[in-house]
Coordinates of C-alpha atoms and ligand atoms in Angstrom, one line a residue:
M40 CA -59.5 27.3 -36.5
T41 CA -56.5 29.4 -36.6
L42 CA -52.7 28.9 -37.3
P43 CA -50.9 27.1 -34.3
L44 CA -48.5 29.9 -33.6
R45 CA -46.2 30.0 -30.5
T46 CA -43.9 32.6 -29.2
A47 CA -40.8 32.8 -31.1
R48 CA -37.5 31.5 -29.7
F49 CA -36.0 34.8 -30.4
A50 CA -37.9 36.6 -28.2
S51 CA -36.4 34.9 -25.1
L52 CA -33.2 36.9 -26.1
G53 CA -35.1 40.0 -24.6
D54 CA -35.7 43.3 -25.9
T55 CA -32.1 44.5 -26.8
Y56 CA -32.8 42.6 -29.7
Y57 CA -36.1 43.7 -30.9
S58 CA -39.5 45.9 -30.3
A59 CA -42.6 44.5 -29.6
V60 CA -45.0 45.9 -32.2
R61 CA -48.6 45.6 -33.5
V62 CA -49.9 44.7 -37.0
Q63 CA -51.6 47.9 -38.4
P64 CA -54.6 45.9 -40.4
L65 CA -54.8 46.6 -44.3
R66 CA -57.8 47.6 -45.4
A67 CA -60.0 45.0 -47.2
A68 CA -57.2 42.4 -46.5
R69 CA -58.1 38.9 -48.5
W70 CA -56.1 35.8 -49.0
A71 CA -54.8 35.9 -52.8
A72 CA -52.5 32.7 -52.9
F73 CA -51.1 30.0 -51.2
S74 CA -48.1 27.7 -51.2
P75 CA -49.4 24.4 -50.7
G76 CA -45.5 22.9 -50.2
T77 CA -44.9 25.6 -47.6
A78 CA -48.3 24.8 -45.8
A79 CA -47.0 21.2 -45.8
L80 CA -44.0 22.2 -44.3
L81 CA -45.5 23.7 -41.5
G82 CA -48.0 20.8 -41.2
L83 CA -51.0 23.3 -41.6
D84 CA -54.0 21.9 -43.9
M85 CA -55.5 24.4 -46.4
A86 CA -58.7 24.9 -44.8
Q87 CA -56.7 25.8 -41.8
L88 CA -54.8 28.3 -43.4
A89 CA -57.4 29.9 -45.9
S90 CA -59.5 30.6 -43.0
D91 CA -60.7 33.9 -42.0
E92 CA -59.4 33.3 -38.6
A93 CA -56.0 33.3 -39.8
L94 CA -56.7 36.0 -42.1
H95 CA -57.8 38.3 -39.4
L96 CA -55.0 37.2 -37.0
C97 CA -52.4 37.9 -39.6
N98 CA -54.0 41.4 -40.6
G99 CA -54.3 42.3 -36.6
V100 CA -57.9 42.4 -36.6
V101 CA -57.9 40.1 -33.7
A102 CA -55.1 40.0 -31.4
S103 CA -52.7 37.0 -31.5
S104 CA -52.0 35.4 -28.5
V105 CA -48.2 36.0 -29.0
T106 CA -46.8 39.4 -29.4
P107 CA -45.5 40.3 -32.9
L108 CA -41.8 41.8 -33.1
A109 CA -39.5 43.6 -35.0
M110 CA -35.8 42.9 -34.9
V111 CA -33.2 45.5 -34.7
Y112 CA -30.1 45.3 -37.1
S113 CA -27.7 47.6 -39.3
G114 CA -25.7 46.6 -42.2
H115 CA -23.5 47.6 -45.2
Q116 CA -25.7 49.0 -48.0
F117 CA -24.0 49.3 -51.2
G118 CA -20.6 49.3 -49.3
S119 CA -21.4 52.0 -46.6
Y120 CA -22.2 51.3 -43.1
N121 CA -25.8 52.3 -42.0
P122 CA -25.8 51.8 -38.2
R123 CA -29.8 51.8 -37.9
L124 CA -31.9 49.6 -39.8
G125 CA -34.1 46.9 -38.6
D126 CA -37.6 45.4 -39.6
G127 CA -39.1 48.7 -41.0
R128 CA -42.0 46.7 -42.4
A129 CA -41.6 43.3 -41.4
M130 CA -43.0 41.5 -38.0
L131 CA -42.2 38.2 -36.4
L132 CA -45.7 36.9 -35.8
G133 CA -44.3 33.8 -34.0
E134 CA -43.2 30.3 -35.1
I135 CA -44.7 26.9 -35.9
G136 CA -43.2 23.7 -35.0
H137 CA -43.9 20.4 -37.3
A138 CA -42.1 17.1 -37.7
G139 CA -39.0 18.1 -35.4
R140 CA -38.5 21.6 -37.3
V141 CA -39.4 24.8 -36.2
H142 CA -40.1 27.8 -38.4
E143 CA -40.9 31.4 -37.9
I144 CA -43.6 33.3 -39.8
Q145 CA -42.7 36.8 -40.7
L146 CA -45.4 39.3 -42.1
K147 CA -43.7 41.5 -44.6
G148 CA -45.5 44.9 -45.1
A149 CA -47.4 44.8 -41.8
G150 CA -47.1 48.7 -40.9
M151 CA -44.9 50.7 -39.2
T152 CA -42.3 49.8 -36.5
P153 CA -39.7 51.9 -34.4
Y154 CA -37.4 51.2 -37.3
S155 CA -39.5 52.5 -40.2
R156 CA -37.5 55.6 -40.5
Q157 CA -39.1 57.5 -43.5
G158 CA -40.9 54.5 -44.5
D159 CA -44.6 53.8 -44.4
G160 CA -44.1 50.0 -43.2
R161 CA -46.1 48.6 -46.2
A162 CA -45.1 46.5 -49.2
V163 CA -46.8 46.9 -52.5
L164 CA -48.6 44.1 -54.3
R165 CA -46.3 43.9 -56.9
S166 CA -43.4 43.3 -55.1
S167 CA -45.1 40.9 -52.7
I168 CA -46.2 39.1 -55.7
R169 CA -42.5 38.8 -56.8
E170 CA -41.1 37.9 -53.5
F171 CA -44.3 35.1 -53.2
L172 CA -43.4 33.4 -56.6
C173 CA -39.5 33.9 -56.3
S174 CA -39.2 32.1 -53.1
E175 CA -41.2 29.2 -54.1
A176 CA -39.4 29.1 -57.4
M177 CA -36.1 29.1 -56.0
H178 CA -37.1 26.3 -53.6
G179 CA -38.6 24.2 -56.7
L180 CA -34.6 25.0 -58.0
G181 CA -33.3 23.3 -55.3
I182 CA -31.6 26.5 -53.9
P183 CA -31.7 27.3 -50.2
T184 CA -34.2 30.2 -49.7
T185 CA -36.7 31.6 -47.3
R186 CA -40.0 30.3 -48.1
A187 CA -43.6 32.0 -48.9
L188 CA -46.6 30.7 -47.1
A189 CA -49.2 32.8 -48.5
L190 CA -50.1 36.3 -50.2
I191 CA -52.6 39.1 -48.7
A192 CA -53.7 41.6 -51.0
S193 CA -55.9 44.6 -49.9
E194 CA -57.4 47.9 -51.1
E195 CA -55.2 50.0 -48.6
P196 CA -53.7 52.6 -51.0
V197 CA -49.9 52.9 -50.6
Y198 CA -47.8 55.7 -52.3
R199 CA -44.8 55.2 -54.4
E200 CA -44.4 56.7 -57.5
Q201 CA -47.9 56.2 -58.2
V202 CA -50.6 55.2 -55.9
E203 CA -50.6 51.3 -55.7
T204 CA -52.2 48.8 -52.9
G205 CA -50.8 47.4 -50.1
A206 CA -50.0 43.4 -49.8
M207 CA -48.5 41.0 -47.3
V208 CA -46.1 38.1 -47.9
L209 CA -45.9 35.4 -44.9
R210 CA -42.4 34.5 -45.1
V211 CA -41.1 31.4 -43.4
S212 CA -37.8 30.7 -42.4
P213 CA -35.9 28.8 -39.4
S214 CA -34.5 32.3 -38.4
H215 CA -34.7 35.8 -40.3
I216 CA -31.5 36.9 -38.6
R217 CA -29.1 38.5 -40.9
F218 CA -25.2 39.4 -40.9
G219 CA -26.7 42.8 -40.0
S220 CA -27.8 42.0 -36.8
F221 CA -24.3 40.8 -35.8
E222 CA -23.0 44.2 -37.0
Y223 CA -25.5 46.3 -34.9
F224 CA -23.9 44.6 -31.7
F225 CA -20.4 45.0 -32.8
Y226 CA -20.8 48.6 -33.8
T227 CA -22.8 49.7 -30.8
R228 CA -20.1 48.1 -28.8
Q229 CA -22.4 45.6 -27.1
H230 CA -20.3 42.7 -27.3
D231 CA -22.1 40.8 -24.4
A232 CA -25.2 40.9 -26.4
L233 CA -23.1 40.2 -29.7
Q234 CA -22.0 36.9 -27.9
Q235 CA -25.5 36.0 -26.6
L236 CA -26.8 36.6 -30.4
A237 CA -23.8 34.0 -31.4
D238 CA -24.8 31.6 -28.8
F239 CA -28.3 31.6 -29.6
V240 CA -27.8 31.1 -33.3
I241 CA -25.2 28.4 -32.5
E242 CA -27.6 26.6 -29.9
H243 CA -30.6 26.4 -32.4
H244 CA -29.2 26.6 -36.0
Y245 CA -25.6 25.3 -35.9
P246 CA -25.1 23.0 -32.7
E247 CA -22.4 21.4 -34.3
A248 CA -20.3 24.0 -33.7
L249 CA -20.4 23.4 -29.8
R250 CA -18.4 20.2 -30.4
H251 CA -15.4 23.0 -31.4
E252 CA -12.8 24.5 -29.4
N253 CA -14.0 28.1 -30.4
R254 CA -17.6 27.3 -30.9
Y255 CA -17.6 31.0 -32.7
A256 CA -15.2 30.2 -35.2
A257 CA -17.0 27.0 -36.1
F258 CA -20.3 29.0 -36.4
L259 CA -18.6 31.7 -38.9
Q260 CA -17.0 28.7 -40.6
A261 CA -20.3 27.1 -41.5
V262 CA -21.8 30.4 -42.4
V263 CA -19.0 31.1 -44.9
T264 CA -19.2 27.7 -46.4
R265 CA -23.0 28.1 -46.8
T266 CA -22.8 31.6 -48.1
A267 CA -20.1 30.5 -50.7
R268 CA -22.4 27.5 -51.8
L269 CA -25.2 29.7 -52.0
M270 CA -23.5 32.1 -54.2
A271 CA -22.4 29.2 -56.4
H272 CA -26.1 28.1 -56.8
W273 CA -27.0 31.8 -57.8
Q274 CA -24.5 31.6 -60.4
A275 CA -25.2 28.3 -61.8
A276 CA -29.0 29.1 -61.8
G277 CA -28.4 32.4 -63.5
F278 CA -29.8 34.3 -60.7
A279 CA -29.3 37.9 -59.8
H280 CA -30.2 39.1 -56.3
G281 CA -29.8 42.7 -56.9
V282 CA -29.6 44.0 -53.3
M283 CA -26.8 42.1 -51.8
N284 CA -26.6 44.6 -48.8
T285 CA -25.2 42.5 -45.4
D286 CA -28.8 43.2 -43.8
N287 CA -30.1 41.0 -46.7
M288 CA -27.8 38.0 -45.9
S289 CA -29.2 35.4 -44.0
I290 CA -27.3 33.8 -41.3
L291 CA -28.3 30.2 -42.4
G292 CA -27.2 31.1 -46.1
E293 CA -30.5 31.1 -47.5
T294 CA -31.7 33.4 -50.3
F295 CA -33.2 36.3 -48.7
D296 CA -35.2 39.4 -49.1
Y297 CA -36.3 39.4 -52.7
G298 CA -36.5 42.9 -54.5
P299 CA -35.2 43.7 -57.6
F300 CA -33.8 40.2 -58.3
G301 CA -33.7 38.8 -62.0
F302 CA -32.8 35.6 -63.9
L303 CA -30.6 35.9 -66.9
D304 CA -32.6 36.0 -70.1
D305 CA -29.4 36.3 -72.6
Y306 CA -26.2 35.2 -71.0
N307 CA -24.7 38.5 -70.1
P308 CA -22.5 38.4 -66.9
Q309 CA -22.5 42.0 -66.5
F310 CA -26.5 42.1 -66.1
I311 CA -27.5 44.4 -63.7
C312 CA -31.0 43.6 -62.2
N313 CA -31.4 46.6 -59.9
H314 CA -32.3 49.8 -61.8
S315 CA -31.1 51.6 -59.0
D316 CA -27.8 50.1 -58.9
Y317 CA -25.8 52.8 -61.2
N318 CA -22.3 51.4 -60.5
G319 CA -23.3 47.6 -60.9
R320 CA -22.1 46.7 -57.6
Y321 CA -24.4 43.9 -57.6
A322 CA -24.2 42.7 -60.9
Y323 CA -24.5 39.2 -61.9
D324 CA -20.8 38.3 -62.3
Q325 CA -20.0 40.3 -58.9
Q326 CA -22.0 38.4 -56.8
P327 CA -19.3 35.7 -56.0
S328 CA -17.0 38.6 -54.8
I329 CA -19.6 40.7 -52.9
G330 CA -20.5 37.3 -51.0
L331 CA -16.9 37.3 -49.7
W332 CA -16.9 40.9 -49.0
N333 CA -20.1 40.3 -47.0
C334 CA -18.7 37.3 -44.9
N335 CA -15.8 39.8 -44.4
A336 CA -18.2 42.1 -42.5
L337 CA -19.8 39.2 -40.7
A338 CA -16.1 38.0 -39.7
H339 CA -15.4 41.9 -38.6
A340 CA -18.5 41.9 -36.6
L341 CA -17.3 38.6 -34.8
S342 CA -13.7 39.9 -34.1
P343 CA -14.4 40.2 -30.5
L344 CA -15.3 36.5 -30.2
V345 CA -12.5 35.0 -32.6
P346 CA -9.0 35.6 -33.3
V347 CA -8.1 37.9 -36.0
E348 CA -5.6 35.0 -37.7
T349 CA -8.6 32.3 -37.5
L350 CA -11.0 34.9 -39.2
R351 CA -8.4 35.3 -41.8
E352 CA -8.2 31.5 -42.5
I353 CA -11.8 31.0 -42.6
L354 CA -12.3 33.8 -45.0
H355 CA -9.7 32.1 -47.1
S356 CA -11.8 28.8 -47.5
Y357 CA -14.5 30.8 -49.1
Q358 CA -12.8 30.9 -52.7
P359 CA -12.3 27.0 -52.8
T360 CA -15.5 26.3 -51.7
I361 CA -17.4 28.4 -54.3
E362 CA -15.3 27.2 -56.9
Q363 CA -15.7 23.7 -56.2
Q364 CA -19.5 24.0 -55.6
Y365 CA -19.9 25.9 -58.9
L366 CA -17.9 23.5 -60.9
Q367 CA -20.2 20.6 -59.3
L368 CA -23.4 22.5 -60.6
M369 CA -22.0 23.1 -63.7
R370 CA -20.9 19.4 -64.5
A371 CA -24.3 18.6 -63.5
K372 CA -25.8 20.8 -65.9
L373 CA -23.3 19.4 -68.8
G374 CA -24.5 15.9 -67.7
L375 CA -20.8 15.1 -66.5
H376 CA -20.3 12.6 -63.9
T377 CA -16.7 12.5 -63.7
A378 CA -14.4 15.4 -62.8
Q379 CA -11.5 16.2 -65.3
A380 CA -9.1 19.0 -65.2
A381 CA -10.2 20.4 -68.5
D382 CA -13.5 20.8 -67.2
N383 CA -13.1 24.6 -66.3
A384 CA -12.0 25.3 -69.8
L385 CA -15.0 23.5 -71.3
I386 CA -17.3 25.8 -69.3
G387 CA -15.2 28.8 -69.7
Q388 CA -15.3 28.5 -73.4
L389 CA -19.2 27.5 -73.6
L390 CA -20.1 30.9 -71.3
G391 CA -17.9 32.8 -73.6
L392 CA -19.9 31.6 -76.7
L393 CA -23.3 32.3 -74.9
Q394 CA -22.0 35.7 -74.3
Q395 CA -20.9 36.4 -77.7
S396 CA -24.2 35.5 -79.3
A397 CA -26.4 36.6 -76.3
V398 CA -27.9 33.2 -76.0
D399 CA -30.8 32.8 -73.9
Y400 CA -29.1 30.9 -70.7
T401 CA -32.2 28.9 -69.6
I402 CA -33.1 27.5 -72.9
F403 CA -29.7 26.6 -74.0
F404 CA -29.1 24.6 -71.2
R405 CA -32.7 23.0 -71.4
R406 CA -31.8 22.3 -75.1
L407 CA -28.4 20.9 -74.3
C408 CA -30.3 17.8 -72.6
D409 CA -31.1 16.5 -75.7
F410 CA -27.6 17.0 -77.1
V411 CA -26.6 14.0 -79.4
A412 CA -23.0 13.4 -79.4
D413 CA -21.0 13.7 -82.8
A414 CA -24.2 15.2 -84.5
P415 CA -25.2 18.6 -85.8
N416 CA -27.6 19.5 -83.1
P417 CA -29.4 22.2 -85.1
G418 CA -31.7 23.2 -82.1
L419 CA -28.5 24.4 -80.3
R420 CA -26.3 25.2 -83.0
D421 CA -29.0 27.7 -84.3
L422 CA -28.7 29.7 -81.2
F423 CA -25.4 31.1 -82.1
V424 CA -24.3 33.6 -84.6
D425 CA -20.7 31.8 -84.3
R426 CA -21.9 28.6 -85.4
E427 CA -18.6 27.3 -86.1
G428 CA -17.7 28.4 -82.5
F429 CA -20.2 26.2 -81.2
D430 CA -19.3 23.3 -83.7
R431 CA -15.8 23.5 -82.3
W432 CA -17.3 23.3 -78.7
S433 CA -19.5 20.8 -79.7
N434 CA -16.7 18.6 -80.8
Q435 CA -14.8 19.0 -77.4
Y436 CA -17.9 18.2 -75.6
S437 CA -18.7 14.9 -77.5
I438 CA -15.1 13.8 -76.8
R439 CA -15.5 15.0 -73.3
L440 CA -18.6 12.7 -73.1
A441 CA -17.1 9.7 -74.9
A442 CA -14.4 9.7 -72.2
E443 CA -16.9 8.9 -69.5
Q444 CA -18.8 6.3 -71.8
S445 CA -21.9 8.7 -71.4
R446 CA -25.0 7.5 -73.1
D447 CA -27.4 10.3 -74.7
G448 CA -30.5 8.8 -73.0
E449 CA -29.5 8.3 -69.7
R450 CA -27.7 11.5 -69.6
S451 CA -30.5 13.5 -71.1
T452 CA -32.9 12.1 -68.1
R453 CA -30.0 13.2 -65.8
M454 CA -29.5 16.6 -67.2
K455 CA -33.2 17.5 -67.0
Q456 CA -33.0 17.4 -63.1
A457 CA -30.4 19.9 -63.5
N458 CA -31.6 22.1 -66.4
P459 CA -34.8 23.9 -65.3
K460 CA -37.3 24.2 -68.0
Y461 CA -39.1 27.0 -66.2
I462 CA -37.7 30.3 -64.4
L463 CA -39.4 33.4 -63.0
R464 CA -38.6 35.6 -65.8
N465 CA -39.3 39.2 -65.2
Y466 CA -42.0 39.6 -67.8
L467 CA -43.8 36.5 -66.3
A468 CA -43.7 37.9 -63.1
Q469 CA -44.9 41.1 -64.8
Q470 CA -47.9 39.8 -66.6
A471 CA -49.3 38.2 -63.4
I472 CA -48.7 41.4 -61.6
D473 CA -50.5 43.4 -64.0
K474 CA -53.5 41.0 -64.4
A475 CA -53.6 41.2 -60.2
Q476 CA -53.5 44.8 -60.3
R477 CA -56.1 45.4 -63.3
E478 CA -58.7 42.6 -62.5
Q479 CA -58.1 41.2 -58.6
D480 CA -57.2 37.9 -60.8
F481 CA -54.5 35.7 -59.3
S482 CA -55.2 32.9 -61.6
E483 CA -51.7 33.8 -63.3
V484 CA -49.9 33.9 -59.9
N485 CA -51.2 30.5 -59.2
N486 CA -50.3 29.1 -62.6
L487 CA -47.0 30.3 -62.3
L488 CA -46.5 29.0 -58.8
R489 CA -47.7 25.4 -59.9
V490 CA -45.1 25.3 -62.7
L491 CA -42.4 27.2 -60.8
Q492 CA -42.6 24.5 -57.8
D493 CA -41.7 21.9 -60.0
P494 CA -39.5 23.7 -62.7
F495 CA -37.6 20.5 -64.2
A496 CA -40.7 18.6 -65.2
E497 CA -42.7 19.1 -68.5
H498 CA -46.0 21.0 -68.0
P499 CA -47.5 20.7 -71.7
E500 CA -50.1 22.8 -70.9
Q501 CA -48.1 25.5 -69.8
E502 CA -45.3 25.5 -72.4
H503 CA -45.6 29.3 -73.3
Y504 CA -44.0 29.9 -69.9
A505 CA -40.8 28.0 -71.1
A506 CA -40.7 30.3 -74.5
F507 CA -38.1 32.8 -75.3
P508 CA -39.0 36.2 -73.6
P509 CA -40.1 39.1 -75.8
D510 CA -37.6 41.9 -76.3
W511 CA -40.0 44.0 -74.1
G512 CA -39.4 41.5 -71.5
K513 CA -36.0 41.8 -71.4
R514 CA -36.0 45.6 -70.9
L515 CA -38.1 45.7 -68.0
E516 CA -36.6 48.1 -65.4
I517 CA -37.1 47.0 -61.6
S518 CA -36.1 49.2 -58.9
C519 CA -35.8 49.2 -55.4
S520 CA -39.0 50.8 -54.7
S521 CA -41.3 48.2 -53.3
Ligands
AMP893 P1 -34.4 46.5 -48.0 O1 -33.7 47.0 -49.1 O2 -36.0 46.2 -48.5 O3 -33.9 45.1 -47.7 O4 -34.8 47.6 -46.9 C1 -33.7 48.3 -46.2 C2 -34.3 48.7 -45.0 O5 -35.4 49.7 -45.4 C3 -34.9 47.9 -44.0 O6 -34.5 48.3 -42.9 C4 -36.4 47.6 -44.1 O7 -37.1 47.5 -43.2 C5 -36.5 49.2 -44.4 N1 -37.7 49.3 -45.3 C6 -38.0 49.2 -46.9 N2 -39.1 49.8 -47.2 C7 -39.7 50.2 -46.0 C8 -41.0 50.6 -46.0 N3 -41.9 50.8 -46.9 N4 -41.4 51.2 -44.8 C9 -40.4 51.0 -43.9 N5 -39.2 50.4 -43.8 C10 -39.1 50.1 -45.1
MG894 MG1 -34.1 44.1 -46.3

């Protein structure tokens, strides 16, 4: 049995939008890990997915009944426009429909395409493991994201700073179209093609926009709203993406293209996860404004289709949307079920204290789930250098909880659904990578996957994944090289 792939609807747009390509097989390719959750989303049973036939199909050893394709796009990278990007190492294999939903399957690292430029079309094992795990971890956290179906390892040598081995992630999303796809047709002055692309995305992904007088305006509004909400999710979860170029911004508002991402360990708003981001353009606390910057770039690309006053109005909705969504998420993290005017200040004071004492963001909030009102709460208090500062905040918080008749037990249960116990810390990913690279042993990848798919639950046998990171683990340097 093989995968029930059919030609992606995207192919119907015609070859202005992509190039037909062929997968270049990886030497000694083999299945290394699967995500059961993504398999279920696609209606695939494990035997079918884990088969040699499916492997040979993904590895280009047997030709697929559908032609793989590489999408063309451009985009702004670190603020500068790059006119020609495109899938340099990703290939759209086709799509799979199940239960009324259609998902594209993309291979990342499948070899050279007409858009590879100086690149080799490959992805190394370490970055593939990171993308595989983080996609599923984000989904587990309830954050919109592309999914990962499986990981393929190989003995193909790939040259980076050192010789590594090539790998592939099977990436899954309803659409892999990016902000940069629109920018490409705008900047090359192919405005008819731009409109057709917008029509395609509206028809398949934003059909509700058809009801509006200007469907393109309604479409942009929906993308801006989703992007603002996504940024709020990242901030609340303590996630930094690392390379928020417009070619890495999904038109569906999903977390897209995992590279040198990182979760906050100690709360530090200036956290830069991408070692190559010298100016901190994509630092954690810059993400909300970069999200808007990127929406601006998309709006500019849609300017042939939407009057400029309307574009401006739509962009103005970004700030209130992100603020509202962030507040909602932070209230849930604090276990508050009503909204009060002073909540913003309460959150701001807390973040100030966390920063001042370099408190671990995830561990703090998980411990906060067991907060007892009007009590000393030593497990929390001891996390702070400024303990009196914490006491003052904790008094305020107790008063705030009393104002909504909050009960400790009930609140705790609710908060444990908003504050994960497990996140993909860099060092955890690194340990799984080291084991896979040295021993071809993917057990650690699979153990992490199991926990991260369900990060709010207790996993007593995997308690060590919820521990404070070791000092070396906080200083890992992750670069763009992948
Ligand atoms: P990224 O920073 O991964 O989003 O990639 C930016 C651009 O570089 C995209 O057009 C990628 O397809 C391309 N690219 C990245 N790595 C490679 C590679 N190893 N071979 C070919 N193209 C690549
Ligand atoms: Mg990219």
